[in-house]
């Protein structure tokens, strides 16, 4: 039912998007959407939060200034914004953003703060009521799903009218004795900025897959001299091998594995490798990516199980859609294929027919605008 003009601000890792969405209610849904992507200068990522929020607010002000004549909020109304922000920080980001927007001279209210997973769930659900869960597989990973409110033991307030509630799982922080942790995972965790935290994320997300491959190759270089008598110095540098590099090597289809040779030379300064060694490296990439993909599928199955959607009840044909987004899912084809195949394998043929996995392109930005619209201060005014 949402109608009107709403903004969204989607703050990713090294860039952010500003979106303007014109909603037309039931009949015309999203009438028009426009967005602009802005990269964040490196010095602002490490400086004060004031500097960062002022930079974001000034970009927002410029974007607001490009509103066309036909696309204005009604006179006397404040513009409203949905804010997607997915990092744990020590301050009230809405308060900081609100102050920065005021300093930039824009009359705008932050109506909703969401993380990218909840945003993706909202965007997916708007387009398809069968969307039951959303999963981000990118630099980091997380999942959210729609739960029956009476099934939430922690909840003590009034139940929502719909009888349903969104659960933001923060599944990246899952750890269990059943996870197949290796010495490489333990060493990576011990040397990280947040030891003991985000264990599941450290096994499956884009931030870490390349680093696990590097640690395995480093050990092989030390113990089996796979690169000759000395360990290549560059191979000892943490995070020098990034997941896009290992993905490119993993996808190398050239007969002599030319891509692998080039990556080794350009990133690690390792030249003249044998074809046998390059094949071994592809195998390491495959093992690490496969484990991550299969664990991701297990996580998704866990959600479907919790919702009772992992089996087919007599004669029931209820569809469940899982909305997925994130660079790892989008760009790492072998990871995605393995994850989806594992999910079908775990569900079995019959249950698989009722489950669909859909890529929700930039769902979180649209989702944030929709959540701003559904929490608009003007909703009551509209109703006759």
mmCIF file of C-alpha atoms in Angstrom:
data_model
loop_
_atom_site.group_PDB
_atom_site.id
_atom_site.type_symbol
_atom_site.label_atom_id
_atom_site.label_comp_id
_atom_site.label_asym_id
_atom_site.label_seq_id
_atom_site.Cartn_x
_atom_site.Cartn_y
_atom_site.Cartn_z
ATOM 1 C CA UNK A 1 0.000 0.000 0.000
ATOM 2 C CA UNK A 2 2.986 2.335 0.367
ATOM 3 C CA UNK A 3 2.828 5.469 -1.765
ATOM 4 C CA UNK A 4 5.044 8.485 -2.290
ATOM 5 C CA UNK A 5 8.690 9.430 -2.662
ATOM 6 C CA UNK A 6 11.236 7.850 -0.353
ATOM 7 C CA UNK A 7 14.990 7.814 -0.090
ATOM 8 C CA UNK A 8 17.433 5.123 0.910
ATOM 9 C CA UNK A 9 21.071 5.185 1.845
ATOM 10 C CA UNK A 10 22.901 1.872 1.505
ATOM 11 C CA UNK A 11 26.309 1.973 3.156
ATOM 12 C CA UNK A 12 28.527 -0.881 1.952
ATOM 13 C CA UNK A 13 32.211 -1.439 2.546
ATOM 14 C CA UNK A 14 34.069 1.013 0.322
ATOM 15 C CA UNK A 15 31.138 2.762 -1.328
ATOM 16 C CA UNK A 16 27.542 3.694 -0.715
ATOM 17 C CA UNK A 17 24.428 4.130 -2.780
ATOM 18 C CA UNK A 18 21.778 6.777 -2.521
ATOM 19 C CA UNK A 19 18.393 5.804 -3.922
ATOM 20 C CA UNK A 20 15.185 7.628 -4.670
ATOM 21 C CA UNK A 21 12.135 5.419 -5.007
ATOM 22 C CA UNK A 22 8.690 6.530 -6.129
ATOM 23 C CA UNK A 23 6.068 4.088 -4.822
ATOM 24 C CA UNK A 24 2.630 3.920 -6.387
ATOM 25 C CA UNK A 25 0.783 1.583 -4.038
ATOM 26 C CA UNK A 26 -0.821 -1.721 -5.024
ATOM 27 C CA UNK A 27 -1.436 -1.004 -8.700
ATOM 28 C CA UNK A 28 1.819 0.482 -9.903
ATOM 29 C CA UNK A 29 4.219 -0.637 -7.130
ATOM 30 C CA UNK A 30 7.643 0.911 -7.858
ATOM 31 C CA UNK A 31 6.815 3.690 -10.337
ATOM 32 C CA UNK A 32 10.405 4.851 -10.682
ATOM 33 C CA UNK A 33 13.734 4.364 -9.001
ATOM 34 C CA UNK A 34 17.006 6.219 -9.415
ATOM 35 C CA UNK A 35 20.297 5.702 -7.675
ATOM 36 C CA UNK A 36 23.826 6.952 -7.554
ATOM 37 C CA UNK A 37 26.905 5.114 -6.309
ATOM 38 C CA UNK A 38 29.549 7.096 -4.435
ATOM 39 C CA UNK A 39 32.932 5.777 -3.360
ATOM 40 C CA UNK A 40 34.227 6.677 0.093
ATOM 41 C CA UNK A 41 37.747 8.178 0.175
ATOM 42 C CA UNK A 42 40.099 5.925 2.161
ATOM 43 C CA UNK A 43 41.081 8.583 4.724
ATOM 44 C CA UNK A 44 37.439 8.925 5.816
ATOM 45 C CA UNK A 45 37.204 5.224 6.639
ATOM 46 C CA UNK A 46 39.796 5.593 9.391
ATOM 47 C CA UNK A 47 39.138 9.165 10.554
ATOM 48 C CA UNK A 48 36.394 10.559 12.770
ATOM 49 C CA UNK A 49 32.800 9.514 12.225
ATOM 50 C CA UNK A 50 31.850 13.185 11.789
ATOM 51 C CA UNK A 51 33.977 13.413 8.659
ATOM 52 C CA UNK A 52 32.434 10.268 7.211
ATOM 53 C CA UNK A 53 28.836 11.262 7.959
ATOM 54 C CA UNK A 54 29.362 14.790 6.628
ATOM 55 C CA UNK A 55 30.710 13.330 3.385
ATOM 56 C CA UNK A 56 27.678 11.009 3.096
ATOM 57 C CA UNK A 57 25.233 13.825 3.925
ATOM 58 C CA UNK A 58 26.725 16.159 1.318
ATOM 59 C CA UNK A 59 26.415 13.441 -1.345
ATOM 60 C CA UNK A 60 22.817 12.931 -0.220
ATOM 61 C CA UNK A 61 22.160 16.688 -0.491
ATOM 62 C CA UNK A 62 23.500 16.733 -4.068
ATOM 63 C CA UNK A 63 21.310 13.761 -4.963
ATOM 64 C CA UNK A 64 18.201 15.389 -3.428
ATOM 65 C CA UNK A 65 18.901 18.482 -5.542
ATOM 66 C CA UNK A 66 18.421 16.383 -8.707
ATOM 67 C CA UNK A 67 14.732 15.702 -7.955
ATOM 68 C CA UNK A 68 12.623 16.369 -11.033
ATOM 69 C CA UNK A 69 9.548 18.631 -10.936
ATOM 70 C CA UNK A 70 7.242 15.630 -10.998
ATOM 71 C CA UNK A 71 9.126 13.988 -8.136
ATOM 72 C CA UNK A 72 8.764 16.035 -5.029
ATOM 73 C CA UNK A 73 7.396 15.178 -1.630
ATOM 74 C CA UNK A 74 4.064 16.864 -0.985
ATOM 75 C CA UNK A 75 4.321 20.460 0.305
ATOM 76 C CA UNK A 76 4.866 20.743 4.050
ATOM 77 C CA UNK A 77 6.195 17.191 4.282
ATOM 78 C CA UNK A 78 9.609 16.115 5.376
ATOM 79 C CA UNK A 79 11.534 13.736 3.132
ATOM 80 C CA UNK A 80 12.025 10.294 4.683
ATOM 81 C CA UNK A 81 14.964 7.940 4.431
ATOM 82 C CA UNK A 82 15.708 4.267 5.055
ATOM 83 C CA UNK A 83 19.299 3.686 6.157
ATOM 84 C CA UNK A 84 21.081 0.369 5.496
ATOM 85 C CA UNK A 85 24.092 -0.029 7.758
ATOM 86 C CA UNK A 86 25.627 -3.380 8.609
ATOM 87 C CA UNK A 87 28.602 -2.759 10.855
ATOM 88 C CA UNK A 88 28.762 -2.908 14.639
ATOM 89 C CA UNK A 89 29.839 0.535 15.858
ATOM 90 C CA UNK A 90 30.058 2.145 19.238
ATOM 91 C CA UNK A 91 27.597 4.949 18.561
ATOM 92 C CA UNK A 92 24.082 5.778 17.465
ATOM 93 C CA UNK A 93 24.478 5.910 13.683
ATOM 94 C CA UNK A 94 21.001 7.360 13.166
ATOM 95 C CA UNK A 95 21.812 10.240 15.544
ATOM 96 C CA UNK A 96 25.119 10.874 13.753
ATOM 97 C CA UNK A 97 23.503 10.768 10.305
ATOM 98 C CA UNK A 98 20.597 12.985 11.411
ATOM 99 C CA UNK A 99 22.995 15.665 12.683
ATOM 100 C CA UNK A 100 25.066 15.493 9.483
ATOM 101 C CA UNK A 101 21.927 15.796 7.297
ATOM 102 C CA UNK A 102 20.897 18.901 9.269
ATOM 103 C CA UNK A 103 24.406 20.385 8.841
ATOM 104 C CA UNK A 104 24.101 19.754 5.093
ATOM 105 C CA UNK A 105 20.873 21.767 5.084
ATOM 106 C CA UNK A 106 18.545 18.951 4.023
ATOM 107 C CA UNK A 107 15.136 18.542 5.652
ATOM 108 C CA UNK A 108 14.994 14.770 5.997
ATOM 109 C CA UNK A 109 14.030 12.259 8.678
ATOM 110 C CA UNK A 110 15.680 8.875 9.094
ATOM 111 C CA UNK A 111 12.587 6.670 9.326
ATOM 112 C CA UNK A 112 14.225 3.238 9.445
ATOM 113 C CA UNK A 113 17.613 1.716 10.222
ATOM 114 C CA UNK A 114 18.121 -1.771 8.792
ATOM 115 C CA UNK A 115 21.011 -4.078 8.073
ATOM 116 C CA UNK A 116 21.545 -5.385 4.534
ATOM 117 C CA UNK A 117 20.006 -8.786 5.331
ATOM 118 C CA UNK A 118 16.745 -7.339 6.645
ATOM 119 C CA UNK A 119 16.725 -4.868 3.732
ATOM 120 C CA UNK A 120 17.097 -7.740 1.262
ATOM 121 C CA UNK A 121 14.286 -9.620 3.013
ATOM 122 C CA UNK A 122 11.980 -6.586 2.754
ATOM 123 C CA UNK A 123 12.851 -5.956 -0.904
ATOM 124 C CA UNK A 124 12.386 -9.634 -1.750
ATOM 125 C CA UNK A 125 9.111 -9.921 0.136
ATOM 126 C CA UNK A 126 7.674 -6.821 -1.583
ATOM 127 C CA UNK A 127 8.189 -8.457 -4.987
ATOM 128 C CA UNK A 128 7.246 -11.964 -3.925
ATOM 129 C CA UNK A 129 5.161 -12.861 -0.849
ATOM 130 C CA UNK A 130 6.721 -16.357 -0.846
ATOM 131 C CA UNK A 131 10.094 -14.988 0.254
ATOM 132 C CA UNK A 132 10.689 -16.557 3.665
ATOM 133 C CA UNK A 133 14.356 -15.741 4.261
ATOM 134 C CA UNK A 134 17.207 -13.607 2.995
ATOM 135 C CA UNK A 135 20.898 -14.453 3.025
ATOM 136 C CA UNK A 136 23.908 -12.237 2.336
ATOM 137 C CA UNK A 137 27.008 -13.996 1.033
ATOM 138 C CA UNK A 138 29.526 -11.261 0.360
ATOM 139 C CA UNK A 139 32.515 -9.833 2.196
ATOM 140 C CA UNK A 140 30.639 -10.888 5.320
ATOM 141 C CA UNK A 141 27.613 -13.112 5.760
ATOM 142 C CA UNK A 142 24.292 -12.994 7.596
ATOM 143 C CA UNK A 143 20.725 -14.251 7.330
ATOM 144 C CA UNK A 144 17.245 -13.122 8.355
ATOM 145 C CA UNK A 145 13.885 -14.844 8.161
ATOM 146 C CA UNK A 146 10.212 -14.359 8.967
ATOM 147 C CA UNK A 147 9.128 -16.204 12.113
ATOM 148 C CA UNK A 148 5.768 -16.782 13.787
ATOM 149 C CA UNK A 149 5.780 -14.377 16.713
ATOM 150 C CA UNK A 150 4.510 -17.006 19.169
ATOM 151 C CA UNK A 151 7.585 -19.128 18.381
ATOM 152 C CA UNK A 152 9.959 -16.498 19.818
ATOM 153 C CA UNK A 153 10.601 -17.267 23.510
ATOM 154 C CA UNK A 154 12.650 -14.070 24.049
ATOM 155 C CA UNK A 155 9.803 -11.769 23.022
ATOM 156 C CA UNK A 156 7.786 -10.343 25.919
ATOM 157 C CA UNK A 157 6.114 -7.287 24.362
ATOM 158 C CA UNK A 158 2.833 -7.007 22.493
ATOM 159 C CA UNK A 159 2.687 -9.323 19.502
ATOM 160 C CA UNK A 160 2.639 -7.608 16.104
ATOM 161 C CA UNK A 161 -0.743 -7.494 14.351
ATOM 162 C CA UNK A 162 0.494 -9.768 11.556
ATOM 163 C CA UNK A 163 1.524 -12.433 14.071
ATOM 164 C CA UNK A 164 4.937 -12.522 12.381
ATOM 165 C CA UNK A 165 8.319 -11.024 13.147
ATOM 166 C CA UNK A 166 11.645 -10.740 11.384
ATOM 167 C CA UNK A 167 14.574 -12.500 13.024
ATOM 168 C CA UNK A 168 18.004 -11.087 12.202
ATOM 169 C CA UNK A 169 20.188 -14.102 12.932
ATOM 170 C CA UNK A 170 23.701 -12.635 12.879
ATOM 171 C CA UNK A 171 24.641 -16.145 11.828
ATOM 172 C CA UNK A 172 28.220 -15.131 11.047
ATOM 173 C CA UNK A 173 28.792 -15.318 14.801
ATOM 174 C CA UNK A 174 27.626 -18.947 14.998
ATOM 175 C CA UNK A 175 30.115 -21.390 16.434
ATOM 176 C CA UNK A 176 29.731 -25.031 17.345
ATOM 177 C CA UNK A 177 31.894 -28.035 18.084
ATOM 178 C CA UNK A 178 30.347 -29.578 14.955
ATOM 179 C CA UNK A 179 31.932 -27.018 12.615
ATOM 180 C CA UNK A 180 34.881 -28.608 10.772
ATOM 181 C CA UNK A 181 37.496 -26.142 12.051
ATOM 182 C CA UNK A 182 41.072 -26.785 10.920
ATOM 183 C CA UNK A 183 44.413 -25.467 12.145
ATOM 184 C CA UNK A 184 44.179 -22.847 9.364
ATOM 185 C CA UNK A 185 40.844 -21.550 10.702
ATOM 186 C CA UNK A 186 42.194 -21.461 14.244
ATOM 187 C CA UNK A 187 45.315 -19.544 13.216
ATOM 188 C CA UNK A 188 43.268 -17.109 11.100
ATOM 189 C CA UNK A 189 40.910 -16.497 14.017
ATOM 190 C CA UNK A 190 43.734 -16.058 16.537
ATOM 191 C CA UNK A 191 45.393 -13.426 14.346
ATOM 192 C CA UNK A 192 42.173 -11.548 13.548
ATOM 193 C CA UNK A 193 40.850 -8.289 15.010
ATOM 194 C CA UNK A 194 38.000 -10.181 16.713
ATOM 195 C CA UNK A 195 39.340 -13.536 17.959
ATOM 196 C CA UNK A 196 36.662 -15.999 19.036
ATOM 197 C CA UNK A 197 33.935 -14.099 17.160
ATOM 198 C CA UNK A 198 32.292 -14.533 13.733
ATOM 199 C CA UNK A 199 33.605 -18.100 13.437
ATOM 200 C CA UNK A 200 31.024 -19.220 10.836
ATOM 201 C CA UNK A 201 31.704 -16.074 8.787
ATOM 202 C CA UNK A 202 35.438 -16.770 8.878
ATOM 203 C CA UNK A 203 34.819 -20.139 7.220
ATOM 204 C CA UNK A 204 32.442 -19.084 4.461
ATOM 205 C CA UNK A 205 32.589 -15.404 3.540
ATOM 206 C CA UNK A 206 34.461 -13.489 0.861
ATOM 207 C CA UNK A 207 36.660 -11.650 3.320
ATOM 208 C CA UNK A 208 38.347 -14.892 4.391
ATOM 209 C CA UNK A 209 38.305 -17.593 1.662
ATOM 210 C CA UNK A 210 41.396 -16.225 -0.107
ATOM 211 C CA UNK A 211 43.225 -15.922 3.209
ATOM 212 C CA UNK A 212 42.501 -19.579 4.079
ATOM 213 C CA UNK A 213 43.916 -20.610 0.674
ATOM 214 C CA UNK A 214 47.031 -18.500 1.365
ATOM 215 C CA UNK A 215 47.554 -20.146 4.754
ATOM 216 C CA UNK A 216 47.241 -23.639 3.263
ATOM 217 C CA UNK A 217 49.714 -22.817 0.455
ATOM 218 C CA UNK A 218 52.096 -21.252 2.982
ATOM 219 C CA UNK A 219 52.089 -24.435 5.064
ATOM 220 C CA UNK A 220 52.662 -26.545 1.940
ATOM 221 C CA UNK A 221 55.539 -24.266 0.952
ATOM 222 C CA UNK A 222 57.102 -24.642 4.414
ATOM 223 C CA UNK A 223 56.609 -28.375 4.803
ATOM 224 C CA UNK A 224 56.674 -29.737 1.249
ATOM 225 C CA UNK A 225 58.722 -27.024 -0.507
ATOM 226 C CA UNK A 226 56.101 -26.788 -3.272
ATOM 227 C CA UNK A 227 57.628 -23.486 -4.449
ATOM 228 C CA UNK A 228 61.245 -24.582 -4.035
ATOM 229 C CA UNK A 229 63.648 -24.337 -1.118
ATOM 230 C CA UNK A 230 62.484 -20.990 0.199
ATOM 231 C CA UNK A 231 58.964 -19.850 1.015
ATOM 232 C CA UNK A 232 58.087 -16.957 -1.333
ATOM 233 C CA UNK A 233 58.164 -13.822 0.917
ATOM 234 C CA UNK A 234 54.905 -12.432 -0.466
ATOM 235 C CA UNK A 235 53.078 -15.626 0.467
ATOM 236 C CA UNK A 236 53.724 -14.806 4.134
ATOM 237 C CA UNK A 237 51.720 -11.549 3.983
ATOM 238 C CA UNK A 238 48.229 -11.980 5.527
ATOM 239 C CA UNK A 239 45.296 -11.173 3.206
ATOM 240 C CA UNK A 240 47.558 -10.573 0.168
ATOM 241 C CA UNK A 241 45.574 -13.268 -1.650
ATOM 242 C CA UNK A 242 41.992 -12.090 -1.900
ATOM 243 C CA UNK A 243 38.914 -14.130 -2.733
ATOM 244 C CA UNK A 244 38.498 -12.566 -6.227
ATOM 245 C CA UNK A 245 42.040 -13.856 -6.976
ATOM 246 C CA UNK A 246 41.305 -17.405 -5.791
ATOM 247 C CA UNK A 247 37.965 -17.312 -7.635
ATOM 248 C CA UNK A 248 39.765 -16.366 -10.878
ATOM 249 C CA UNK A 249 42.223 -19.254 -10.389
ATOM 250 C CA UNK A 250 39.404 -21.650 -9.514
ATOM 251 C CA UNK A 251 37.534 -20.728 -12.715
ATOM 252 C CA UNK A 252 40.595 -21.031 -14.976
ATOM 253 C CA UNK A 253 39.598 -23.170 -17.968
ATOM 254 C CA UNK A 254 42.719 -22.664 -20.107
ATOM 255 C CA UNK A 255 44.541 -25.949 -20.860
ATOM 256 C CA UNK A 256 47.802 -24.741 -19.287
ATOM 257 C CA UNK A 257 46.100 -22.825 -16.430
ATOM 258 C CA UNK A 258 47.392 -19.483 -17.687
ATOM 259 C CA UNK A 259 45.268 -17.469 -15.234
ATOM 260 C CA UNK A 260 46.773 -19.343 -12.282
ATOM 261 C CA UNK A 261 50.295 -18.660 -13.576
ATOM 262 C CA UNK A 262 49.527 -14.954 -14.035
ATOM 263 C CA UNK A 263 47.965 -14.547 -10.572
ATOM 264 C CA UNK A 264 50.905 -16.287 -8.886
ATOM 265 C CA UNK A 265 53.335 -14.036 -10.721
ATOM 266 C CA UNK A 266 51.445 -10.748 -10.257
ATOM 267 C CA UNK A 267 50.352 -11.150 -6.641
ATOM 268 C CA UNK A 268 52.888 -13.472 -5.051
ATOM 269 C CA UNK A 269 55.864 -12.911 -7.392
ATOM 270 C CA UNK A 270 56.101 -16.658 -7.997
ATOM 271 C CA UNK A 271 57.105 -17.483 -11.572
ATOM 272 C CA UNK A 272 57.875 -20.603 -13.642
ATOM 273 C CA UNK A 273 55.505 -23.009 -11.879
ATOM 274 C CA UNK A 274 54.779 -26.428 -13.327
ATOM 275 C CA UNK A 275 51.347 -27.368 -14.636
ATOM 276 C CA UNK A 276 51.159 -30.040 -11.931
ATOM 277 C CA UNK A 277 51.675 -27.383 -9.228
ATOM 278 C CA UNK A 278 49.094 -25.058 -10.803
ATOM 279 C CA UNK A 279 46.577 -27.921 -10.786
ATOM 280 C CA UNK A 280 47.333 -28.481 -7.102
ATOM 281 C CA UNK A 281 46.642 -24.795 -6.369
ATOM 282 C CA UNK A 282 43.294 -24.957 -8.184
ATOM 283 C CA UNK A 283 42.454 -27.993 -6.062
ATOM 284 C CA UNK A 284 43.175 -26.045 -2.850
ATOM 285 C CA UNK A 285 40.903 -23.215 -4.079
ATOM 286 C CA UNK A 286 38.230 -25.799 -4.843
ATOM 287 C CA UNK A 287 38.446 -27.461 -1.417
ATOM 288 C CA UNK A 288 38.197 -24.147 0.473
ATOM 289 C CA UNK A 289 35.341 -22.786 -1.669
ATOM 290 C CA UNK A 290 33.442 -26.084 -1.584
ATOM 291 C CA UNK A 291 33.580 -26.237 2.199
ATOM 292 C CA UNK A 292 32.320 -22.644 2.447
ATOM 293 C CA UNK A 293 29.534 -23.266 -0.060
ATOM 294 C CA UNK A 294 28.370 -26.464 1.633
ATOM 295 C CA UNK A 295 28.354 -24.820 5.063
ATOM 296 C CA UNK A 296 26.300 -21.927 3.619
ATOM 297 C CA UNK A 297 23.769 -24.433 2.271
ATOM 298 C CA UNK A 298 23.632 -26.142 5.678
ATOM 299 C CA UNK A 299 22.844 -22.760 7.256
ATOM 300 C CA UNK A 300 20.014 -22.159 4.796
ATOM 301 C CA UNK A 301 18.645 -25.652 5.455
ATOM 302 C CA UNK A 302 18.719 -24.831 9.181
ATOM 303 C CA UNK A 303 16.387 -21.878 8.576
ATOM 304 C CA UNK A 304 14.014 -23.950 6.413
ATOM 305 C CA UNK A 305 13.983 -26.685 9.073
ATOM 306 C CA UNK A 306 13.171 -24.174 11.803
ATOM 307 C CA UNK A 307 10.230 -22.941 9.691
ATOM 308 C CA UNK A 308 9.090 -26.500 8.935
ATOM 309 C CA UNK A 309 9.649 -25.897 5.232
ATOM 310 C CA UNK A 310 12.253 -28.634 4.728
ATOM 311 C CA UNK A 311 9.694 -31.395 4.198
ATOM 312 C CA UNK A 312 6.589 -31.741 2.082
ATOM 313 C CA UNK A 313 3.386 -32.121 4.044
ATOM 314 C CA UNK A 314 0.587 -34.154 2.485
ATOM 315 C CA UNK A 315 -0.624 -32.463 -0.638
ATOM 316 C CA UNK A 316 0.879 -29.123 0.366
ATOM 317 C CA UNK A 317 2.471 -27.079 -2.366
ATOM 318 C CA UNK A 318 3.681 -24.100 -0.343
ATOM 319 C CA UNK A 319 6.521 -22.340 -2.104
ATOM 320 C CA UNK A 320 9.414 -20.935 -0.075
ATOM 321 C CA UNK A 321 11.821 -18.506 -1.667
ATOM 322 C CA UNK A 322 15.219 -17.603 -0.233
ATOM 323 C CA UNK A 323 16.466 -14.219 -1.462
ATOM 324 C CA UNK A 324 20.252 -14.088 -1.832
ATOM 325 C CA UNK A 325 22.585 -11.176 -2.361
ATOM 326 C CA UNK A 326 26.262 -10.334 -1.985
ATOM 327 C CA UNK A 327 29.341 -10.277 -4.192
ATOM 328 C CA UNK A 328 30.466 -13.794 -3.279
ATOM 329 C CA UNK A 329 27.136 -15.267 -4.365
ATOM 330 C CA UNK A 330 26.910 -13.012 -7.408
ATOM 331 C CA UNK A 331 30.422 -13.329 -8.832
ATOM 332 C CA UNK A 332 31.915 -16.626 -7.600
ATOM 333 C CA UNK A 333 30.051 -19.013 -9.918
ATOM 334 C CA UNK A 334 31.516 -22.278 -8.604
ATOM 335 C CA UNK A 335 30.724 -21.244 -5.029
ATOM 336 C CA UNK A 336 27.121 -20.420 -5.943
ATOM 337 C CA UNK A 337 26.594 -23.612 -7.952
ATOM 338 C CA UNK A 338 28.034 -25.779 -5.191
ATOM 339 C CA UNK A 339 25.919 -24.021 -2.543
ATOM 340 C CA UNK A 340 22.701 -24.492 -4.542
ATOM 341 C CA UNK A 341 23.480 -28.130 -5.433
ATOM 342 C CA UNK A 342 24.235 -28.887 -1.775
ATOM 343 C CA UNK A 343 20.925 -27.360 -0.716
ATOM 344 C CA UNK A 344 19.007 -29.586 -3.178
ATOM 345 C CA UNK A 345 21.035 -32.585 -2.001
ATOM 346 C CA UNK A 346 20.224 -31.857 1.665
ATOM 347 C CA UNK A 347 16.527 -31.213 0.989
ATOM 348 C CA UNK A 348 16.006 -34.222 -1.251
ATOM 349 C CA UNK A 349 14.149 -34.235 -4.543
ATOM 350 C CA UNK A 350 10.599 -33.873 -3.252
ATOM 351 C CA UNK A 351 11.154 -30.947 -0.874
ATOM 352 C CA UNK A 352 13.445 -29.205 -3.415
ATOM 353 C CA UNK A 353 10.494 -28.680 -5.731
ATOM 354 C CA UNK A 354 8.927 -26.229 -3.265
ATOM 355 C CA UNK A 355 12.109 -24.258 -2.521
ATOM 356 C CA UNK A 356 13.597 -21.593 -4.781
ATOM 357 C CA UNK A 357 16.769 -19.572 -4.415
ATOM 358 C CA UNK A 358 16.629 -16.167 -6.097
ATOM 359 C CA UNK A 359 19.245 -13.497 -6.575
ATOM 360 C CA UNK A 360 17.853 -10.283 -5.175
ATOM 361 C CA UNK A 361 19.778 -7.589 -7.038
ATOM 362 C CA UNK A 362 20.405 -4.642 -4.730
ATOM 363 C CA UNK A 363 17.410 -5.731 -2.686
ATOM 364 C CA UNK A 364 18.693 -4.038 0.442
ATOM 365 C CA UNK A 365 18.529 -0.473 -0.920
ATOM 366 C CA UNK A 366 14.965 -0.827 -2.203
ATOM 367 C CA UNK A 367 14.110 -2.710 0.990
ATOM 368 C CA UNK A 368 15.343 0.199 3.117
ATOM 369 C CA UNK A 369 13.177 2.647 1.126
ATOM 370 C CA UNK A 370 10.158 0.347 1.560
ATOM 371 C CA UNK A 371 10.755 0.103 5.307
ATOM 372 C CA UNK A 372 11.019 3.899 5.498
ATOM 373 C CA UNK A 373 7.674 4.066 3.650
ATOM 374 C CA UNK A 374 6.009 1.557 5.957
ATOM 375 C CA UNK A 375 7.277 3.509 8.987
ATOM 376 C CA UNK A 376 6.419 6.904 7.555
ATOM 377 C CA UNK A 377 5.195 9.532 10.006
ATOM 378 C CA UNK A 378 2.437 10.333 7.486
ATOM 379 C CA UNK A 379 0.810 6.899 7.191
ATOM 380 C CA UNK A 380 -2.099 7.741 9.521
ATOM 381 C CA UNK A 381 -2.765 10.979 7.643
ATOM 382 C CA UNK A 382 -3.436 9.111 4.388
ATOM 383 C CA UNK A 383 -6.105 6.791 5.667
ATOM 384 C CA UNK A 384 -9.680 8.025 5.040
#
